[in-house]
XYZ file of N, CA and C in Angstrom:
834
model
N 3.076 9.327 11.316
C 2.583 10.277 11.450
C 1.625 10.372 11.913
N 0.866 11.062 12.572
C -0.106 11.212 13.174
C -1.379 11.798 12.519
N -2.625 11.785 12.549
C -3.326 12.950 11.555
C -3.026 14.452 11.146
N -2.415 14.797 12.817
C -2.405 16.115 12.960
C -1.261 16.670 11.551
N 0.210 15.760 11.899
C 1.912 15.720 11.278
C 1.096 16.013 9.950
N -0.300 14.651 9.545
C 0.234 14.649 7.964
C -0.609 15.933 7.497
N -2.512 16.458 8.369
C -2.288 17.620 7.977
C -1.824 18.762 8.002
N -0.562 19.275 8.560
C 0.368 20.193 8.226
C 1.190 19.676 7.172
N 1.849 18.512 6.641
C 2.503 17.874 5.390
C 1.862 18.314 4.326
N 0.488 18.305 4.601
C -0.483 18.566 3.330
C -0.824 19.860 3.092
N -0.247 21.102 4.054
C -0.567 22.156 3.849
C 0.607 22.288 3.141
N 1.982 22.439 3.425
C 3.062 22.217 3.392
C 3.284 22.000 1.895
N 2.373 20.899 1.949
C 2.760 20.057 0.030
C 1.581 21.610 -0.939
N 0.460 21.840 -0.484
C -0.290 22.792 -0.941
C 0.612 23.924 -1.733
N 1.707 24.520 -0.363
C 2.089 25.210 -0.872
C 3.137 25.593 -2.006
N 4.057 24.218 -1.279
C 5.154 24.000 -3.428
C 4.303 23.196 -4.120
N 2.899 23.289 -4.621
C 1.888 23.214 -5.402
C 1.985 24.541 -6.005
N 1.796 25.165 -5.231
C 1.097 27.188 -5.562
C 2.443 27.658 -5.971
N 3.318 28.092 -4.950
C 4.569 28.042 -5.387
C 5.258 27.707 -6.705
N 4.850 26.557 -6.899
C 5.273 25.997 -8.659
C 4.897 26.620 -9.352
N 3.412 25.550 -9.379
C 3.229 26.335 -10.537
C 2.553 28.624 -10.914
N 2.982 29.380 -9.886
C 3.231 30.439 -9.855
C 4.738 31.001 -10.814
N 5.565 30.173 -10.182
C 6.963 29.994 -10.856
C 6.820 30.272 -12.143
N 6.587 28.473 -12.848
C 6.256 28.284 -14.566
C 5.267 28.930 -15.111
N 4.502 29.764 -14.464
C 3.681 30.560 -15.459
C 2.571 29.182 -16.070
N 2.682 28.730 -15.373
C 1.930 27.226 -16.328
C 2.375 26.191 -15.378
N 0.663 25.148 -15.748
C 0.664 24.185 -14.816
C -1.246 24.078 -14.728
N -1.066 23.502 -13.412
C -2.103 22.567 -13.140
C -2.241 22.213 -11.899
N -2.971 23.787 -11.114
C -3.222 23.284 -10.182
C -4.126 22.453 -9.198
N -5.084 22.305 -10.243
C -6.668 22.217 -9.378
C -6.594 20.823 -8.610
N -6.201 19.513 -10.081
C -6.430 18.591 -9.361
C -4.772 18.010 -8.847
N -3.891 18.742 -8.480
C -2.574 19.101 -8.030
C -3.158 19.003 -5.993
N -3.706 20.079 -6.242
C -4.721 20.232 -4.416
C -5.813 19.068 -4.114
N -6.495 18.744 -5.377
C -7.365 18.209 -4.618
C -6.638 16.642 -4.312
N -5.322 16.112 -4.856
C -5.119 15.310 -4.685
C -3.767 15.251 -3.656
N -3.710 16.116 -2.475
C -2.063 16.724 -1.934
C -2.090 15.493 -0.697
N -3.777 15.200 -0.674
C -3.820 14.446 1.487
C -3.132 13.243 0.884
N -4.175 12.944 -0.687
C -3.483 11.361 -1.382
C -2.201 11.128 -1.429
N -1.617 12.263 -2.506
C -0.208 11.919 -1.656
C 0.569 12.087 -0.759
N 0.314 12.611 -0.007
C 1.170 12.951 1.688
C 0.286 11.940 1.984
N -0.541 10.753 1.940
C -0.043 9.544 2.730
C -0.037 8.818 2.355
N -0.050 8.684 1.635
C 1.190 7.641 0.454
C 2.450 8.156 0.708
N 2.821 8.855 0.460
C 4.413 9.039 0.934
C 4.673 9.634 1.774
N 4.297 9.686 2.908
C 4.650 9.492 4.073
C 4.331 8.871 5.129
N 3.812 8.182 4.675
C 2.447 7.047 5.785
C 2.610 5.192 5.294
N 2.090 5.489 4.308
C 1.697 4.425 3.483
C 2.786 3.276 2.982
N 3.653 3.725 1.765
C 4.519 3.372 1.198
C 6.298 2.981 1.625
N 6.392 1.677 1.661
C 7.907 1.698 2.053
C 8.649 1.966 0.401
N 9.378 3.438 1.028
C 9.997 3.956 0.175
C 11.553 4.569 0.968
N 12.660 4.701 0.521
C 13.721 5.326 1.416
C 13.869 6.898 0.333
N 13.636 8.399 0.477
C 14.625 8.551 -0.725
C 16.038 9.063 -0.671
N 17.086 8.372 0.189
C 18.154 7.664 0.392
C 18.529 7.120 -0.785
N 17.750 6.521 -1.183
C 17.581 4.960 -1.798
C 16.769 4.892 -2.699
N 16.351 5.620 -3.490
C 14.812 5.655 -4.917
C 14.806 4.200 -5.993
N 15.841 3.514 -5.438
C 15.506 3.184 -6.476
C 15.847 1.645 -6.089
N 15.985 1.429 -4.364
C 16.087 0.195 -4.223
C 14.697 -0.819 -4.240
N 15.699 -2.002 -4.178
C 14.574 -3.098 -5.133
C 13.180 -3.859 -4.427
N 13.355 -3.454 -2.763
C 11.518 -3.810 -2.502
C 10.978 -2.341 -2.212
N 11.504 -1.685 -2.922
C 10.467 -0.009 -2.631
C 9.131 -0.602 -3.242
N 7.623 -0.172 -2.660
C 7.154 0.008 -3.290
C 6.609 0.868 -3.875
N 6.209 0.569 -5.153
C 6.065 1.587 -6.745
C 4.415 2.885 -7.027
N 4.986 4.201 -6.982
C 3.996 5.093 -7.273
C 3.611 4.526 -8.672
N 2.849 4.906 -9.754
C 3.024 5.482 -11.299
C 1.770 6.478 -10.992
N 1.915 8.012 -11.261
C 0.851 8.868 -11.015
C -0.168 8.801 -13.067
N -0.715 8.144 -12.931
C -1.820 8.426 -14.050
C -2.028 10.162 -15.189
N -2.498 10.591 -14.009
C -3.144 12.159 -14.700
C -1.819 12.339 -13.922
N -0.476 12.230 -14.973
C 0.655 13.314 -15.266
C 0.453 14.785 -15.450
N -0.347 15.288 -15.830
C -0.680 16.823 -15.798
C -0.784 17.978 -14.668
N -1.410 15.909 -12.875
C -0.913 16.714 -11.940
C 0.823 16.821 -10.517
N 1.564 16.979 -12.125
C 3.150 16.929 -11.818
C 3.440 17.190 -10.095
N 2.552 18.942 -11.052
C 3.174 19.777 -9.294
C 2.912 19.208 -7.701
N 1.717 18.675 -7.605
C 1.667 17.862 -6.441
C 2.720 16.743 -6.174
N 2.726 15.712 -7.042
C 4.113 14.583 -7.055
C 5.051 15.490 -6.608
N 5.142 16.440 -7.271
C 6.314 17.014 -7.197
C 6.724 17.652 -5.673
N 6.088 18.491 -5.289
C 5.689 19.033 -3.729
C 5.900 17.100 -3.340
N 5.454 16.507 -2.660
C 4.982 15.945 -2.057
C 6.068 14.799 -2.142
N 6.960 14.235 -3.202
C 8.496 13.847 -3.468
C 9.370 14.906 -2.607
N 9.147 16.212 -3.267
C 10.115 17.337 -2.165
C 10.721 17.330 -1.023
N 9.396 16.921 -0.242
C 9.377 17.184 1.481
C 9.840 16.756 2.352
N 9.282 15.190 0.969
C 9.220 13.573 1.325
C 11.283 13.578 1.278
N 11.585 14.322 0.671
C 13.549 14.098 1.227
C 14.087 13.445 -0.185
N 12.955 13.269 -1.666
C 13.699 12.657 -2.876
C 14.662 14.216 -3.835
N 14.550 15.776 -3.258
C 15.617 16.573 -3.658
C 14.947 17.794 -3.174
N 15.531 19.365 -3.172
C 15.530 19.836 -2.414
C 14.509 21.153 -3.076
N 13.075 20.361 -1.251
C 12.214 21.899 -2.056
C 12.155 23.448 -2.504
N 13.248 23.646 -2.800
C 14.122 25.071 -3.490
C 13.549 24.989 -5.161
N 13.891 24.030 -5.447
C 14.091 23.785 -7.012
C 12.797 23.704 -7.803
N 11.646 23.309 -6.450
C 10.512 23.795 -7.437
C 10.147 24.308 -7.527
N 10.527 25.606 -7.200
C 10.412 26.719 -8.381
C 11.094 26.964 -10.192
N 11.364 25.584 -10.376
C 12.139 25.953 -11.950
C 11.280 24.747 -12.648
N 10.255 24.275 -12.008
C 9.464 23.273 -13.194
C 8.899 24.403 -14.133
N 9.369 23.419 -15.245
C 8.727 23.761 -16.232
C 9.703 25.025 -16.783
N 10.795 25.222 -16.371
C 11.559 26.226 -16.648
C 12.912 25.180 -17.625
N 13.377 25.700 -18.461
C 14.715 24.908 -19.879
C 15.526 24.679 -18.705
N 16.073 23.899 -18.712
C 17.389 23.294 -18.302
C 17.089 21.924 -16.737
N 15.355 22.615 -16.240
C 15.208 21.640 -14.993
C 14.963 20.417 -15.302
N 14.877 19.567 -14.653
C 14.786 18.325 -14.569
C 12.630 18.273 -14.009
N 12.337 18.946 -14.185
C 11.031 19.393 -13.039
C 9.857 19.314 -14.638
N 10.245 18.422 -15.224
C 9.408 18.899 -16.226
C 7.788 18.450 -16.077
N 7.033 19.167 -17.276
C 5.341 20.059 -16.553
C 5.255 18.592 -16.839
N 5.316 16.842 -16.759
C 5.494 15.282 -15.903
C 6.234 15.111 -16.183
N 6.288 13.931 -15.108
C 7.198 13.435 -14.765
C 8.230 12.147 -15.719
N 9.053 12.067 -15.248
C 10.167 11.770 -16.145
C 10.859 11.106 -15.239
N 10.943 9.984 -15.240
C 11.721 8.351 -14.281
C 12.868 8.220 -14.645
N 13.483 9.117 -15.408
C 14.786 9.007 -15.967
C 16.034 10.135 -14.963
N 14.616 11.114 -15.068
C 15.890 12.097 -14.046
C 15.283 12.964 -12.876
N 14.228 12.770 -12.678
C 13.716 12.894 -11.749
C 13.526 12.005 -10.435
N 14.549 12.219 -9.475
C 14.998 10.918 -8.098
C 13.214 10.379 -7.525
N 12.794 9.185 -7.398
C 11.729 8.589 -6.490
C 10.316 8.144 -7.495
N 10.605 9.420 -9.371
C 9.772 8.799 -10.522
C 10.150 7.396 -10.576
N 9.087 6.244 -10.352
C 9.011 5.143 -10.582
C 7.987 4.834 -12.170
N 7.751 6.033 -12.732
C 7.190 5.631 -14.481
C 6.595 7.118 -14.458
N 7.153 7.116 -15.844
C 7.361 8.323 -16.753
C 5.623 8.606 -17.019
N 5.378 9.522 -17.223
C 4.100 10.330 -17.631
C 3.200 11.106 -18.134
N 1.783 10.933 -18.807
C 1.218 12.065 -19.302
C 0.348 12.313 -20.254
N 0.289 10.455 -20.985
C -0.489 10.355 -21.933
C -1.759 9.954 -20.622
N -2.861 10.794 -20.695
C -4.179 10.305 -20.288
C -4.599 8.094 -20.007
N -4.391 8.316 -19.444
C -4.788 6.367 -19.914
C -3.890 5.667 -19.517
N -2.864 5.662 -19.472
C -1.533 4.773 -20.062
C -0.967 4.047 -18.675
N -0.912 5.099 -17.421
C -0.554 5.212 -16.196
C -1.085 3.880 -15.591
N -2.240 3.791 -15.590
C -2.583 1.975 -14.992
C -2.293 1.109 -15.152
N -1.851 1.044 -17.534
C -1.641 -0.444 -17.635
C 0.201 -0.553 -16.870
N 0.562 0.713 -16.963
C 1.833 0.528 -16.316
C 2.277 -0.349 -15.092
N 1.047 0.751 -14.582
C 0.921 -0.348 -13.020
C 0.295 -1.475 -12.545
N -0.170 -2.005 -13.990
C -0.303 -3.294 -13.819
C 0.230 -3.892 -14.076
N 1.337 -3.771 -15.052
C 2.459 -4.726 -15.413
C 3.965 -4.776 -14.382
N 3.545 -3.632 -13.525
C 4.326 -3.775 -12.403
C 4.131 -4.661 -11.341
N 1.942 -4.617 -10.876
C 1.668 -5.683 -9.874
C 1.689 -7.133 -10.346
N 2.173 -7.842 -12.119
C 2.256 -8.701 -12.423
C 3.485 -8.911 -12.279
N 4.734 -8.638 -12.512
C 5.794 -8.262 -12.132
C 6.256 -9.140 -11.142
N 5.382 -7.947 -10.014
C 5.974 -8.160 -8.471
C 5.061 -10.001 -8.291
N 4.247 -10.558 -8.960
C 3.660 -11.584 -8.281
C 4.159 -12.749 -9.211
N 5.088 -12.192 -10.653
C 5.700 -13.265 -11.054
C 6.971 -13.442 -10.679
N 7.875 -12.485 -9.901
C 8.535 -13.260 -9.022
C 8.885 -12.987 -7.481
N 7.727 -13.128 -7.511
C 7.579 -13.140 -6.051
C 8.215 -12.293 -5.139
N 8.023 -11.323 -5.517
C 8.170 -9.810 -4.690
C 7.011 -9.163 -3.903
N 7.154 -9.367 -2.767
C 6.056 -7.932 -2.202
C 5.838 -6.753 -1.673
N 6.371 -5.840 -2.895
C 6.659 -4.392 -2.586
C 5.016 -4.309 -3.845
N 3.931 -3.481 -3.537
C 2.831 -2.816 -3.304
C 3.098 -1.826 -4.247
N 2.185 -1.700 -5.474
C 1.546 -1.308 -6.760
C 0.653 0.111 -6.169
N 0.982 1.832 -6.550
C -0.361 2.177 -6.315
C -0.098 3.488 -7.094
N -1.531 3.514 -7.757
C -1.415 4.036 -9.203
C -2.936 4.997 -9.488
N -2.545 6.728 -8.972
C -3.546 7.559 -8.678
C -3.948 8.353 -10.311
N -5.724 7.980 -10.247
C -5.636 8.524 -11.737
C -6.821 9.472 -11.371
N -7.016 10.510 -12.310
C -8.035 11.400 -12.441
C -9.603 10.404 -13.231
N -10.863 11.539 -12.809
C -12.170 10.996 -12.732
C -12.355 11.445 -14.466
N -11.935 11.940 -15.078
C -12.534 12.262 -16.620
C -11.337 11.871 -16.909
N -10.182 11.211 -16.838
C -8.695 10.294 -17.336
C -9.830 8.953 -17.449
N -10.287 9.058 -16.107
C -11.223 6.838 -16.560
C -12.096 7.563 -17.902
N -12.798 8.091 -18.252
C -13.256 7.846 -19.526
C -12.302 7.352 -20.619
N -11.070 7.143 -20.458
C -10.194 6.671 -21.744
C -10.172 4.557 -21.854
N -10.842 4.884 -22.363
C -10.927 3.361 -22.977
C -9.661 1.986 -22.428
N -8.571 2.336 -22.243
C -7.266 1.840 -22.023
C -7.314 1.596 -20.536
N -7.968 2.436 -19.459
C -8.164 2.377 -18.415
C -9.265 0.863 -18.145
N -9.463 0.790 -18.163
C -10.906 -0.374 -18.709
C -9.914 -1.531 -18.518
N -9.687 -1.980 -20.284
C -8.706 -3.260 -20.186
C -8.098 -3.140 -19.820
N -7.257 -2.119 -18.325
C -6.497 -2.458 -17.934
C -7.022 -2.668 -16.733
N -7.661 -2.171 -16.216
C -8.876 -3.135 -15.219
C -9.392 -4.693 -15.278
N -9.665 -4.557 -16.594
C -10.535 -6.061 -16.967
C -9.338 -7.146 -16.167
N -7.741 -7.064 -17.303
C -6.613 -7.499 -16.916
C -6.185 -7.528 -14.813
N -6.261 -6.889 -14.345
C -5.747 -6.437 -13.093
C -6.869 -6.869 -12.179
N -8.501 -7.210 -12.497
C -8.798 -8.105 -12.284
C -9.093 -9.631 -12.230
N -8.819 -10.063 -13.320
C -8.531 -11.134 -13.837
C -6.828 -12.231 -13.770
N -5.991 -10.801 -13.165
C -5.066 -11.643 -12.829
C -5.069 -11.418 -10.773
N -6.029 -11.079 -10.313
C -5.977 -11.074 -9.463
C -4.777 -9.993 -8.486
N -4.864 -9.531 -9.079
C -3.694 -8.525 -8.065
C -3.920 -7.648 -6.753
N -3.718 -8.887 -6.035
C -4.117 -7.507 -4.253
C -3.046 -6.692 -4.087
N -1.764 -6.816 -5.085
C -0.834 -5.890 -4.663
C -1.047 -4.718 -5.550
N -2.216 -4.667 -6.245
C -2.729 -3.523 -6.513
C -3.186 -2.453 -6.119
N -3.269 -1.374 -6.482
C -3.677 0.121 -5.669
C -4.523 0.834 -6.453
N -5.761 1.492 -7.411
C -5.512 2.376 -8.034
C -6.678 3.358 -7.080
N -6.492 4.113 -7.305
C -6.629 5.977 -6.539
C -7.288 6.592 -7.204
N -8.842 6.989 -7.566
C -9.479 7.927 -8.724
C -10.010 8.693 -7.852
N -8.687 9.904 -8.351
C -9.273 12.026 -7.876
C -10.271 11.874 -8.230
N -11.590 11.779 -7.120
C -13.109 12.196 -7.983
C -13.697 13.908 -7.294
N -12.757 14.560 -7.836
C -13.096 16.058 -7.291
C -14.465 16.230 -8.681
N -14.915 15.966 -9.716
C -15.887 15.821 -10.509
C -16.154 16.654 -11.516
N -14.366 17.465 -11.885
C -14.542 18.318 -12.900
C -12.979 17.666 -13.588
N -13.197 18.263 -14.968
C -11.933 18.003 -16.096
C -11.893 19.853 -16.861
N -11.226 19.382 -17.356
C -10.888 20.904 -18.529
C -11.690 21.358 -18.917
N -12.834 20.806 -19.227
C -13.606 21.020 -20.113
C -15.528 21.764 -19.440
N -14.717 21.415 -17.678
C -16.325 20.732 -16.770
C -16.650 20.309 -16.551
N -17.569 19.918 -15.776
C -17.804 18.136 -15.342
C -17.736 17.750 -15.918
N -17.112 16.674 -15.179
C -17.784 14.435 -15.761
C -19.104 14.905 -16.376
N -19.714 14.868 -15.228
C -21.064 14.854 -16.274
C -21.564 15.393 -16.805
N -21.274 16.043 -17.297
C -21.333 16.922 -18.562
C -20.748 16.317 -19.976
N -19.643 16.210 -19.808
C -18.646 15.833 -20.532
C -18.763 14.668 -21.169
N -18.953 13.816 -20.105
C -18.688 12.014 -21.080
C -18.942 11.302 -18.930
N -19.811 11.054 -19.095
C -20.287 11.424 -17.693
C -19.733 9.424 -17.159
N -18.795 8.921 -16.372
C -18.411 8.031 -15.703
C -19.207 6.983 -14.844
N -19.572 7.348 -14.186
C -20.181 7.628 -12.697
C -21.603 6.240 -13.648
N -22.303 4.946 -12.438
C -21.158 4.829 -11.054
C -20.051 4.531 -11.448
N -18.511 5.011 -10.972
C -17.626 4.956 -10.928
C -17.762 3.270 -9.993
N -17.610 3.437 -9.293
C -17.561 2.127 -7.721
C -18.244 1.208 -8.626
N -19.267 1.120 -8.981
C -19.712 -0.141 -9.940
C -18.873 -0.687 -11.382
N -18.364 -0.051 -11.976
C -17.791 0.302 -12.583
C -16.656 -0.970 -12.592
N -16.249 -0.477 -11.550
C -14.326 -1.663 -11.075
C -15.320 -2.644 -10.214
N -16.233 -2.688 -9.887
C -17.197 -4.445 -9.842
C -16.935 -4.647 -9.866
N -16.949 -4.383 -11.376
C -17.327 -5.050 -12.643
C -16.733 -5.340 -13.335
N -15.424 -5.081 -12.925
C -13.738 -5.712 -13.925
C -13.338 -6.615 -12.245
N -13.416 -7.015 -11.385
C -13.801 -7.626 -9.977
C -12.617 -6.803 -8.993
N -12.934 -5.654 -8.817
C -11.879 -5.253 -7.829
C -13.420 -4.844 -6.337
N -12.204 -4.649 -5.648
C -12.809 -4.405 -4.124
C -12.555 -3.156 -4.194
N -13.902 -2.326 -3.715
C -13.890 -0.934 -4.369
C -14.610 -0.356 -2.590
N -13.348 1.108 -2.543
C -13.780 1.345 -1.296
C -14.287 3.433 -2.128
N -15.608 3.553 -1.126
C -15.672 4.973 -1.368
C -15.125 5.534 0.031
N -14.334 6.941 -0.247
C -14.256 8.027 0.479
C -14.229 9.070 0.529
N -14.323 10.355 1.423
C -14.096 11.382 1.048
C -12.219 11.556 1.125
N -11.743 12.338 0.178
C -10.387 11.980 -0.308
C -9.223 13.001 0.274
N -10.619 13.866 1.021
C -9.452 14.361 1.580
C -10.220 14.524 3.566
N -9.961 13.148 3.537
C -10.148 13.232 4.968
C -9.107 12.196 5.488
N -8.335 12.478 5.796
C -6.901 11.755 6.188
C -7.560 10.256 7.277
N -8.471 10.700 8.014
C -8.964 9.188 8.786
C -9.816 8.597 7.708
N -10.832 8.887 6.888
C -10.774 7.890 5.812
C -9.702 7.080 4.788
N -9.146 8.108 4.610
C -7.712 7.758 3.961
C -7.072 6.874 4.833
N -6.567 6.717 6.088
C -6.476 5.540 6.339
C -6.767 4.399 6.223
N -7.649 4.466 6.917
C -8.834 3.135 6.923
C -9.160 2.583 5.672
N -9.187 3.133 4.619
C -8.564 2.538 3.120
C -8.062 2.328 3.028
N -6.463 2.906 3.047
C -5.578 2.073 2.650
C -5.110 0.908 2.833
N -5.729 0.773 4.628
C -5.881 -0.771 5.485
C -6.583 -1.287 5.186
N -7.823 -1.592 4.788
C -8.267 -2.136 4.426
C -8.456 -3.193 3.478
N -7.724 -1.887 2.070
C -6.629 -2.895 0.476
C -5.556 -3.525 1.512
N -4.361 -3.121 2.129
C -3.458 -4.262 2.804
C -4.205 -6.121 3.104
N -5.751 -5.521 3.377
C -5.938 -6.723 4.469
C -6.990 -7.574 2.722
N -7.114 -6.730 2.322
C -7.668 -7.166 0.481
C -7.088 -8.622 0.694
N -7.452 -9.903 -0.238
C -6.652 -10.249 -0.758
C -7.170 -11.472 -1.686
N -6.455 -11.717 -2.795
C -7.680 -11.803 -4.161
C -8.041 -11.509 -5.033
N -7.409 -10.534 -5.016
C -8.777 -9.130 -5.805
C -7.679 -7.436 -5.556
N -7.444 -6.879 -6.730
C -7.200 -5.708 -6.390
C -8.252 -4.723 -5.725
N -8.129 -3.636 -5.721
C -8.542 -2.970 -4.836
C -8.316 -1.640 -5.423
N -9.980 -0.398 -5.436
C -9.561 0.665 -6.001
C -10.155 1.237 -4.938
N -9.611 2.973 -4.829
C -10.786 3.540 -4.041
C -11.460 4.778 -4.111
N -12.310 5.398 -4.283
C -12.929 5.839 -5.390
C -12.837 8.056 -4.078
N -11.774 8.123 -5.049
C -11.504 9.266 -2.847
C -12.677 10.398 -3.312
N -13.558 10.859 -3.651
C -14.465 12.080 -4.082
C -13.132 13.126 -3.156
N -12.877 14.141 -3.953
C -12.014 15.790 -3.364
C -12.935 16.684 -4.156
N -12.290 17.991 -3.663
C -13.058 18.869 -3.994
C -10.966 19.847 -5.229
N -12.096 19.936 -5.951
C -10.509 20.023 -6.667
C -9.873 21.396 -6.343
N -8.744 21.840 -6.127
C -8.435 23.653 -5.889
C -8.348 22.780 -3.953
N -8.316 21.764 -3.490
C -8.823 22.468 -2.546
C -7.283 22.830 -1.728
N -7.697 23.755 -0.678
C -7.478 24.174 -0.029
C -7.261 26.351 -0.215
N -7.330 26.166 -0.832
C -7.266 27.877 -1.866
C -8.218 27.795 -2.412
N -8.682 29.036 -1.396
C -10.068 29.584 -1.879
C -10.923 29.635 -2.754
N -10.330 30.304 -3.169
C -10.874 30.978 -5.258
C -10.848 29.788 -6.607
N -9.671 28.364 -6.289
C -9.413 27.594 -6.835
C -10.602 26.607 -6.433
N -10.932 26.863 -5.695
C -12.127 25.155 -5.128
C -13.245 25.399 -5.928
N -13.406 24.020 -6.004
C -14.393 23.779 -7.540
C -14.562 24.568 -8.115
N -13.930 25.375 -8.836
C -13.693 25.666 -10.317
C -12.794 25.216 -11.958
N -13.504 24.346 -12.474
C -12.446 23.683 -14.002
C -11.707 24.970 -13.742
N -11.977 26.145 -14.257
C -11.376 27.413 -14.591
C -9.605 26.356 -14.239
N -9.647 26.568 -13.089
C -8.068 26.229 -12.565
C -7.685 25.042 -12.527
N -8.057 24.111 -13.536
C -7.360 22.728 -14.424
C -6.318 22.953 -14.511
N -5.863 23.676 -15.277
C -4.097 24.202 -15.568
C -4.229 25.292 -16.239
N -4.326 26.494 -14.515
C -3.742 27.936 -15.033
C -3.151 28.168 -14.396
N -2.070 29.046 -13.725
C -0.861 29.503 -12.982
C -1.707 30.457 -12.580
N -1.660 30.665 -10.940
C -2.372 32.582 -10.588
C -1.487 33.591 -10.974
N -1.742 34.436 -11.096
C -0.412 35.685 -10.974
C -0.002 35.691 -9.826
N 0.539 37.443 -9.699
C 1.102 37.431 -8.678
C 0.574 37.733 -7.584
N -0.705 38.574 -7.817
C -1.821 38.923 -7.136
C -2.524 37.871 -6.934
N -3.176 37.026 -7.084
C -3.613 35.442 -6.698
C -2.776 34.238 -5.860
N -1.491 34.345 -6.284
C -0.658 33.823 -5.160
C -0.013 34.293 -4.388
N -0.154 35.245 -4.054
C -0.290 35.891 -2.808
C -1.705 36.085 -2.244
N -2.045 35.279 -2.642
C -3.963 35.374 -1.754
C -3.946 34.361 -1.309
N -3.274 32.766 -2.018
C -3.883 32.570 -2.669
C -2.131 31.246 -1.296
N -1.035 31.505 -0.906
C -0.133 31.335 0.263
C -0.766 31.931 1.378
N -1.459 33.630 1.437
C -1.842 33.713 2.963
C -2.333 33.420 3.348
N -3.604 32.097 2.122
C -4.710 31.308 2.845
C -3.659 30.270 3.476
N -3.070 29.738 2.771
C -2.355 28.573 2.955
C -1.059 29.127 4.292
N -0.786 29.910 4.601
C -0.152 30.491 6.020
C -0.915 30.856 6.888
N -2.369 30.738 6.722
C -3.021 31.224 7.640
C -4.295 29.628 8.580
N -3.642 28.544 7.781
C -4.543 27.414 7.711
C -3.110 26.400 8.112
N -2.048 26.387 7.718
C -0.434 26.331 9.256
C -0.097 27.233 10.535
N -1.431 28.334 9.930
C -0.887 27.989 11.417
C -1.898 27.688 12.406
N -3.214 27.414 12.017
C -4.366 27.193 12.355
C -3.648 25.779 13.019
N -2.889 25.404 12.272
C -2.813 23.109 12.540
C -1.888 23.254 13.530
N -1.009 24.286 13.804
C -0.115 24.771 14.937
C -0.573 24.863 16.155
N -2.198 25.169 15.896
C -2.320 25.729 17.000
C -3.745 24.817 17.570
N -3.605 23.568 17.306
C -4.166 22.991 17.129
C -3.469 21.653 18.152
């Protein structure tokens, strides 16, 4: 995909996020929207995957460590063809396979169940070690929240990743600077994030995580990095794409009402129309 196609796709992913959370009347739109561009690049450009064969042995693996942003993950998987886009409206409903957090046993394309913050990166490190031990060439990607990296387990896993020189591992931190209680700097500042990962022997790349040129360059740089894992610190805007949700901690875990949903979808429709005119 070229940049314009990626931007159009990310806009559709954002529509799916808002629709799913509105339908569920619960969920986490803010961090899903901030990471939508990263999700889109991973699944439509970067990763070796096949929606027709979700369990193929040589596929690249993805672990959503910040599992509460499942609406963004699900919307991406649906638009990539792993399951029908229409099923997004069943999010969190009784009997639906689209639970509030990813479930590897029931959702096509999900490689690891997640939800308890801090644990996803450990699973990703284990997958990357497994690939090395088996001489497999698949790559492993994991997405963390910047509030999540307050968890000590994140750094235990990072220590092991650096020690094992896991150059098949890419850790992405969605650095939107907000968590459920407010700014991460007010709650428990993890800054400087880049220097911390460098201390654990990571190759670190700082980018604007809502800019596809920078996202593309970062993942290409990660592929060319040998002998150490890569951490991409992606500066993003929480709630990106919906004006009243942008940079607002209150939209961490709240669903829009009918009026707010209509406004959000109108904004995303206009954004899509503007992209089609380019």
